[in-house]
């Protein structure tokens, strides 16, 4: 089932302080048109989420946390929970490759975070992807399988429709290397087959899958053309208002073309 909305997520990572983030949101709000067929989600640093939640027009942009802790309250110095983010964000990234590889986040933490997000009415965006080494050694299938099982094993079929999967090959993130759209097509098929195995054919068809990895306005259209890709997760290009807006416009164009078919 093709979804009627493309999802574009901008991951600002550890960039922009409170004032810069507010100014950037203002600039984006002047540029970005509201399209019924595109959901635009911004993931700023946690520090800025509360003030941006008061500034943002939720018809135009939704907010996402880049990370959160999976327990709701307690003796966890320095952490912020999904419970505390409830009402401030609508989405939450979980298991981004920078969290897995720099901060050694495990599948156990990832699955607890997916469950914590759902428990707190935040839609988890579960990020999965293979490293260059795993790819070179033909391990992509097994890695994605383990990350999907690892991330989803606390999630019931009823809860699964809240989950979004982001396929982000680690080797393509942040360094300008574009994944070949034909390869992404194959991997998205693989992910849907794995979801089918876990949750059945209807779930495999309806789950929303994003692609992420060095997408620019020039490369975006090729990813929107992939059957089964429901949107994009954008890092670098989301910090350039014109580039980000161009990607949003391309999402709208591709949705409009799909509707005509
Ligand atoms: C990301 O951080 O998820 C990402 C896709 O980054 P970039 O677009 O910079 O590769």
mmCIF file of C-alpha atoms and ligand atoms in Angstrom:
data_model
loop_
_atom_site.group_PDB
_atom_site.id
_atom_site.type_symbol
_atom_site.label_atom_id
_atom_site.label_comp_id
_atom_site.label_asym_id
_atom_site.label_seq_id
_atom_site.Cartn_x
_atom_site.Cartn_y
_atom_site.Cartn_z
ATOM 1 C CA UNK A 1 0.000 0.000 0.000
ATOM 2 C CA UNK A 2 1.502 3.336 -1.039
ATOM 3 C CA UNK A 3 1.163 5.890 1.740
ATOM 4 C CA UNK A 4 -0.489 9.152 0.862
ATOM 5 C CA UNK A 5 2.137 11.140 2.784
ATOM 6 C CA UNK A 6 5.888 11.213 2.234
ATOM 7 C CA UNK A 7 7.846 11.773 5.430
ATOM 8 C CA UNK A 8 10.912 14.025 5.365
ATOM 9 C CA UNK A 9 12.943 14.065 8.565
ATOM 10 C CA UNK A 10 15.717 16.610 9.135
ATOM 11 C CA UNK A 11 18.298 15.435 11.659
ATOM 12 C CA UNK A 12 20.187 18.502 12.863
ATOM 13 C CA UNK A 13 22.492 16.336 15.014
ATOM 14 C CA UNK A 14 24.607 18.306 17.551
ATOM 15 C CA UNK A 15 24.328 21.585 15.638
ATOM 16 C CA UNK A 16 22.662 24.957 16.375
ATOM 17 C CA UNK A 17 22.281 26.452 19.845
ATOM 18 C CA UNK A 18 18.959 27.706 21.224
ATOM 19 C CA UNK A 19 19.118 31.053 19.397
ATOM 20 C CA UNK A 20 20.430 29.631 16.116
ATOM 21 C CA UNK A 21 17.809 26.874 16.137
ATOM 22 C CA UNK A 22 15.008 29.368 16.702
ATOM 23 C CA UNK A 23 16.283 31.581 13.871
ATOM 24 C CA UNK A 24 16.668 28.586 11.560
ATOM 25 C CA UNK A 25 13.136 27.388 12.310
ATOM 26 C CA UNK A 26 11.896 30.897 11.513
ATOM 27 C CA UNK A 27 13.781 30.861 8.163
ATOM 28 C CA UNK A 28 12.422 27.421 7.313
ATOM 29 C CA UNK A 29 8.886 28.463 8.217
ATOM 30 C CA UNK A 30 9.086 31.312 5.683
ATOM 31 C CA UNK A 31 10.299 28.990 2.949
ATOM 32 C CA UNK A 32 8.498 25.669 3.384
ATOM 33 C CA UNK A 33 4.966 25.328 2.009
ATOM 34 C CA UNK A 34 2.487 23.063 3.766
ATOM 35 C CA UNK A 35 1.597 20.149 1.473
ATOM 36 C CA UNK A 36 -1.013 17.621 2.524
ATOM 37 C CA UNK A 37 1.063 14.837 0.999
ATOM 38 C CA UNK A 38 4.311 15.639 2.845
ATOM 39 C CA UNK A 39 4.984 15.378 6.588
ATOM 40 C CA UNK A 40 8.073 17.373 7.554
ATOM 41 C CA UNK A 41 9.732 16.396 10.831
ATOM 42 C CA UNK A 42 12.589 18.312 12.459
ATOM 43 C CA UNK A 43 14.985 16.650 14.892
ATOM 44 C CA UNK A 44 16.963 19.365 16.707
ATOM 45 C CA UNK A 45 19.134 18.816 19.796
ATOM 46 C CA UNK A 46 17.182 18.016 22.938
ATOM 47 C CA UNK A 47 18.185 21.358 24.467
ATOM 48 C CA UNK A 48 16.136 23.283 21.918
ATOM 49 C CA UNK A 49 13.077 21.031 21.748
ATOM 50 C CA UNK A 50 11.015 22.721 24.417
ATOM 51 C CA UNK A 51 11.411 26.260 23.046
ATOM 52 C CA UNK A 52 10.944 25.115 19.437
ATOM 53 C CA UNK A 53 7.780 23.268 20.466
ATOM 54 C CA UNK A 54 6.313 26.630 21.499
ATOM 55 C CA UNK A 55 7.465 28.304 18.274
ATOM 56 C CA UNK A 56 6.595 25.625 15.727
ATOM 57 C CA UNK A 57 3.430 25.550 13.654
ATOM 58 C CA UNK A 58 2.483 21.878 13.913
ATOM 59 C CA UNK A 59 0.645 22.020 10.598
ATOM 60 C CA UNK A 60 3.969 22.845 8.986
ATOM 61 C CA UNK A 61 6.509 20.841 10.992
ATOM 62 C CA UNK A 62 6.442 18.085 13.568
ATOM 63 C CA UNK A 63 9.302 17.601 16.047
ATOM 64 C CA UNK A 64 11.438 14.556 16.781
ATOM 65 C CA UNK A 65 13.909 13.725 19.529
ATOM 66 C CA UNK A 66 17.266 12.480 18.271
ATOM 67 C CA UNK A 67 17.546 10.195 21.290
ATOM 68 C CA UNK A 68 16.034 9.559 24.733
ATOM 69 C CA UNK A 69 16.357 7.119 27.615
ATOM 70 C CA UNK A 70 13.943 4.203 27.797
ATOM 71 C CA UNK A 71 13.009 4.281 31.474
ATOM 72 C CA UNK A 72 10.299 6.777 32.353
ATOM 73 C CA UNK A 73 11.740 8.353 35.577
ATOM 74 C CA UNK A 74 14.424 7.754 38.161
ATOM 75 C CA UNK A 75 18.060 7.840 39.135
ATOM 76 C CA UNK A 76 19.551 8.290 35.661
ATOM 77 C CA UNK A 77 21.702 11.392 35.833
ATOM 78 C CA UNK A 78 21.985 13.248 32.565
ATOM 79 C CA UNK A 79 19.241 11.363 30.759
ATOM 80 C CA UNK A 80 15.937 12.577 29.295
ATOM 81 C CA UNK A 81 13.054 10.124 29.021
ATOM 82 C CA UNK A 82 10.371 9.619 26.417
ATOM 83 C CA UNK A 83 7.885 10.388 29.210
ATOM 84 C CA UNK A 84 9.488 13.823 29.637
ATOM 85 C CA UNK A 85 9.385 14.386 25.874
ATOM 86 C CA UNK A 86 5.753 13.366 25.582
ATOM 87 C CA UNK A 87 3.694 16.242 24.223
ATOM 88 C CA UNK A 88 6.835 18.076 23.060
ATOM 89 C CA UNK A 89 7.763 15.712 20.207
ATOM 90 C CA UNK A 90 5.642 13.548 17.957
ATOM 91 C CA UNK A 91 8.510 11.348 16.698
ATOM 92 C CA UNK A 92 11.761 9.945 18.086
ATOM 93 C CA UNK A 93 14.830 8.592 16.308
ATOM 94 C CA UNK A 94 15.926 5.281 17.775
ATOM 95 C CA UNK A 95 19.181 3.469 17.112
ATOM 96 C CA UNK A 96 20.694 6.026 14.751
ATOM 97 C CA UNK A 97 24.018 4.635 13.541
ATOM 98 C CA UNK A 98 25.913 7.371 15.385
ATOM 99 C CA UNK A 99 24.279 6.164 18.607
ATOM 100 C CA UNK A 100 24.992 2.523 17.810
ATOM 101 C CA UNK A 101 28.579 3.030 16.691
ATOM 102 C CA UNK A 102 29.846 6.013 18.708
ATOM 103 C CA UNK A 103 27.845 5.435 21.900
ATOM 104 C CA UNK A 104 27.742 1.618 21.662
ATOM 105 C CA UNK A 105 23.965 1.456 21.857
ATOM 106 C CA UNK A 106 22.854 -2.190 21.851
ATOM 107 C CA UNK A 107 19.813 -3.871 20.318
ATOM 108 C CA UNK A 108 18.480 -4.331 23.857
ATOM 109 C CA UNK A 109 18.548 -0.561 24.457
ATOM 110 C CA UNK A 110 17.116 0.038 21.007
ATOM 111 C CA UNK A 111 14.182 -2.289 21.636
ATOM 112 C CA UNK A 112 13.514 -0.733 25.031
ATOM 113 C CA UNK A 113 13.540 2.716 23.417
ATOM 114 C CA UNK A 114 11.138 1.659 20.655
ATOM 115 C CA UNK A 115 8.761 0.371 23.354
ATOM 116 C CA UNK A 116 9.258 3.498 25.518
ATOM 117 C CA UNK A 117 8.394 5.736 22.563
ATOM 118 C CA UNK A 118 5.194 3.845 21.843
ATOM 119 C CA UNK A 119 4.230 3.785 25.518
ATOM 120 C CA UNK A 120 4.580 7.576 25.508
ATOM 121 C CA UNK A 121 2.704 8.243 22.254
ATOM 122 C CA UNK A 122 5.839 9.103 20.288
ATOM 123 C CA UNK A 123 6.299 7.427 16.901
ATOM 124 C CA UNK A 124 9.694 5.689 16.865
ATOM 125 C CA UNK A 125 11.840 5.954 13.744
ATOM 126 C CA UNK A 126 13.931 2.795 14.046
ATOM 127 C CA UNK A 127 17.227 3.287 12.184
ATOM 128 C CA UNK A 128 18.940 0.220 10.764
ATOM 129 C CA UNK A 129 21.839 -0.206 8.372
ATOM 130 C CA UNK A 130 25.005 -2.097 7.611
ATOM 131 C CA UNK A 131 28.594 -0.842 7.836
ATOM 132 C CA UNK A 132 30.956 -0.805 4.836
ATOM 133 C CA UNK A 133 32.710 -3.907 6.187
ATOM 134 C CA UNK A 134 29.455 -5.807 6.642
ATOM 135 C CA UNK A 135 28.386 -4.814 3.142
ATOM 136 C CA UNK A 136 31.692 -5.939 1.625
ATOM 137 C CA UNK A 137 31.302 -9.277 3.413
ATOM 138 C CA UNK A 138 27.721 -9.865 2.206
ATOM 139 C CA UNK A 139 26.302 -9.481 5.685
ATOM 140 C CA UNK A 140 23.690 -6.816 4.896
ATOM 141 C CA UNK A 141 20.771 -9.257 5.052
ATOM 142 C CA UNK A 142 21.809 -10.732 8.405
ATOM 143 C CA UNK A 143 22.635 -7.371 9.961
ATOM 144 C CA UNK A 144 19.264 -5.891 9.018
ATOM 145 C CA UNK A 145 17.513 -9.043 10.177
ATOM 146 C CA UNK A 146 19.233 -8.856 13.582
ATOM 147 C CA UNK A 147 18.556 -5.137 13.936
ATOM 148 C CA UNK A 148 14.885 -5.570 13.034
ATOM 149 C CA UNK A 149 14.367 -8.499 15.389
ATOM 150 C CA UNK A 150 16.478 -6.756 18.020
ATOM 151 C CA UNK A 151 14.545 -3.501 17.724
ATOM 152 C CA UNK A 152 11.018 -4.835 17.354
ATOM 153 C CA UNK A 153 10.822 -7.830 19.650
ATOM 154 C CA UNK A 154 8.778 -5.947 22.303
ATOM 155 C CA UNK A 155 6.334 -4.633 19.726
ATOM 156 C CA UNK A 156 2.938 -6.184 19.024
ATOM 157 C CA UNK A 157 1.272 -6.207 15.585
ATOM 158 C CA UNK A 158 -1.130 -3.505 16.815
ATOM 159 C CA UNK A 159 1.787 -1.288 17.863
ATOM 160 C CA UNK A 160 3.761 -1.842 14.676
ATOM 161 C CA UNK A 161 1.763 0.708 12.689
ATOM 162 C CA UNK A 162 3.279 3.416 14.923
ATOM 163 C CA UNK A 163 6.806 2.359 13.935
ATOM 164 C CA UNK A 164 8.727 3.842 11.011
ATOM 165 C CA UNK A 165 11.863 2.102 9.732
ATOM 166 C CA UNK A 166 14.764 4.179 8.387
ATOM 167 C CA UNK A 167 17.240 2.264 6.251
ATOM 168 C CA UNK A 168 20.531 4.111 6.556
ATOM 169 C CA UNK A 169 23.632 2.325 5.264
ATOM 170 C CA UNK A 170 26.292 3.470 7.732
ATOM 171 C CA UNK A 171 28.865 3.962 4.966
ATOM 172 C CA UNK A 172 26.548 6.429 3.189
ATOM 173 C CA UNK A 173 25.866 8.671 6.192
ATOM 174 C CA UNK A 174 27.562 12.022 6.387
ATOM 175 C CA UNK A 175 30.319 11.516 3.857
ATOM 176 C CA UNK A 176 28.631 12.233 0.561
ATOM 177 C CA UNK A 177 28.646 8.616 -0.665
ATOM 178 C CA UNK A 178 25.360 7.905 -2.384
ATOM 179 C CA UNK A 179 23.844 4.466 -2.156
ATOM 180 C CA UNK A 180 22.816 3.226 -5.576
ATOM 181 C CA UNK A 181 18.987 3.410 -5.856
ATOM 182 C CA UNK A 182 18.914 -0.129 -7.334
ATOM 183 C CA UNK A 183 20.705 -1.449 -4.254
ATOM 184 C CA UNK A 184 18.320 0.487 -1.993
ATOM 185 C CA UNK A 185 15.357 -1.030 -3.890
ATOM 186 C CA UNK A 186 16.703 -4.517 -3.152
ATOM 187 C CA UNK A 187 17.316 -3.749 0.510
ATOM 188 C CA UNK A 188 13.851 -2.226 0.995
ATOM 189 C CA UNK A 189 12.367 -5.410 -0.508
ATOM 190 C CA UNK A 190 14.486 -7.416 1.920
ATOM 191 C CA UNK A 191 13.238 -5.345 4.894
ATOM 192 C CA UNK A 192 9.595 -5.803 3.832
ATOM 193 C CA UNK A 193 10.114 -9.560 3.496
ATOM 194 C CA UNK A 194 11.601 -9.669 6.980
ATOM 195 C CA UNK A 195 8.639 -7.698 8.367
ATOM 196 C CA UNK A 196 6.316 -10.116 6.564
ATOM 197 C CA UNK A 197 8.044 -13.015 8.243
ATOM 198 C CA UNK A 198 7.637 -11.348 11.652
ATOM 199 C CA UNK A 199 4.197 -9.703 11.352
ATOM 200 C CA UNK A 200 2.516 -10.917 8.155
ATOM 201 C CA UNK A 201 1.885 -9.620 4.649
ATOM 202 C CA UNK A 202 -0.407 -6.694 5.515
ATOM 203 C CA UNK A 203 2.124 -5.255 7.982
ATOM 204 C CA UNK A 204 4.941 -5.695 5.449
ATOM 205 C CA UNK A 205 3.001 -3.718 2.896
ATOM 206 C CA UNK A 206 1.891 -0.929 5.180
ATOM 207 C CA UNK A 207 4.996 -0.229 7.285
ATOM 208 C CA UNK A 208 6.621 3.078 6.350
ATOM 209 C CA UNK A 209 10.261 2.846 5.302
ATOM 210 C CA UNK A 210 12.569 5.844 4.868
ATOM 211 C CA UNK A 211 15.978 5.984 3.238
ATOM 212 C CA UNK A 212 18.845 8.056 4.647
ATOM 213 C CA UNK A 213 22.454 8.668 3.683
ATOM 214 C CA UNK A 214 23.952 11.822 2.129
ATOM 215 C CA UNK A 215 20.758 12.761 0.272
ATOM 216 C CA UNK A 216 20.900 16.128 -1.511
ATOM 217 C CA UNK A 217 18.317 17.932 -3.657
ATOM 218 C CA UNK A 218 20.038 16.388 -6.702
ATOM 219 C CA UNK A 219 19.818 12.804 -5.501
ATOM 220 C CA UNK A 220 16.423 12.972 -3.728
ATOM 221 C CA UNK A 221 14.177 12.279 -6.753
ATOM 222 C CA UNK A 222 15.910 8.962 -7.487
ATOM 223 C CA UNK A 223 15.089 7.738 -3.976
ATOM 224 C CA UNK A 224 11.481 8.928 -4.140
ATOM 225 C CA UNK A 225 11.154 6.879 -7.330
ATOM 226 C CA UNK A 226 11.954 3.658 -5.456
ATOM 227 C CA UNK A 227 8.776 1.652 -4.895
ATOM 228 C CA UNK A 228 8.379 1.096 -1.182
ATOM 229 C CA UNK A 229 10.293 4.188 -0.052
ATOM 230 C CA UNK A 230 7.972 6.430 1.962
ATOM 231 C CA UNK A 231 10.356 9.272 2.666
ATOM 232 C CA UNK A 232 13.858 10.368 3.557
ATOM 233 C CA UNK A 233 15.977 10.991 6.616
ATOM 234 C CA UNK A 234 18.259 13.919 5.899
ATOM 235 C CA UNK A 235 21.309 14.987 7.913
ATOM 236 C CA UNK A 236 23.666 17.481 6.272
ATOM 237 C CA UNK A 237 21.189 18.868 3.732
ATOM 238 C CA UNK A 238 18.625 19.571 6.470
ATOM 239 C CA UNK A 239 20.852 22.360 7.806
ATOM 240 C CA UNK A 240 20.651 24.267 4.525
ATOM 241 C CA UNK A 241 17.162 25.794 4.323
ATOM 242 C CA UNK A 242 17.113 26.019 0.521
ATOM 243 C CA UNK A 243 18.363 22.466 0.023
ATOM 244 C CA UNK A 244 15.948 21.074 2.615
ATOM 245 C CA UNK A 245 13.045 22.936 1.055
ATOM 246 C CA UNK A 246 13.999 21.638 -2.402
ATOM 247 C CA UNK A 247 13.877 18.081 -1.071
ATOM 248 C CA UNK A 248 10.431 18.754 0.446
ATOM 249 C CA UNK A 249 9.211 20.118 -2.894
ATOM 250 C CA UNK A 250 10.555 17.014 -4.651
ATOM 251 C CA UNK A 251 8.666 14.840 -2.161
ATOM 252 C CA UNK A 252 5.475 16.737 -2.972
ATOM 253 C CA UNK A 253 6.094 16.398 -6.699
ATOM 254 C CA UNK A 254 6.692 12.665 -6.429
ATOM 255 C CA UNK A 255 3.521 12.188 -4.321
ATOM 256 C CA UNK A 256 1.495 14.166 -6.838
ATOM 257 C CA UNK A 257 2.899 12.029 -9.696
ATOM 258 C CA UNK A 258 2.103 8.780 -7.828
ATOM 259 C CA UNK A 259 -1.490 9.957 -7.340
ATOM 260 C CA UNK A 260 -1.881 10.607 -11.093
ATOM 261 C CA UNK A 261 -0.794 7.040 -11.995
HETATM 262 C C1 LIG B 1 21.551 11.011 9.173
HETATM 263 O O1 LIG B 1 22.124 11.601 10.058
HETATM 264 O O2 LIG B 1 20.637 10.212 9.459
HETATM 265 C C2 LIG B 1 21.926 11.239 7.774
HETATM 266 C C3 LIG B 1 21.294 10.583 6.831
HETATM 267 O O3 LIG B 1 22.931 12.154 7.556
HETATM 268 P P1 LIG B 1 23.458 12.657 6.112
HETATM 269 O O4 LIG B 1 22.252 13.035 5.310
HETATM 270 O O5 LIG B 1 24.326 13.828 6.429
HETATM 271 O O6 LIG B 1 24.197 11.523 5.498
#
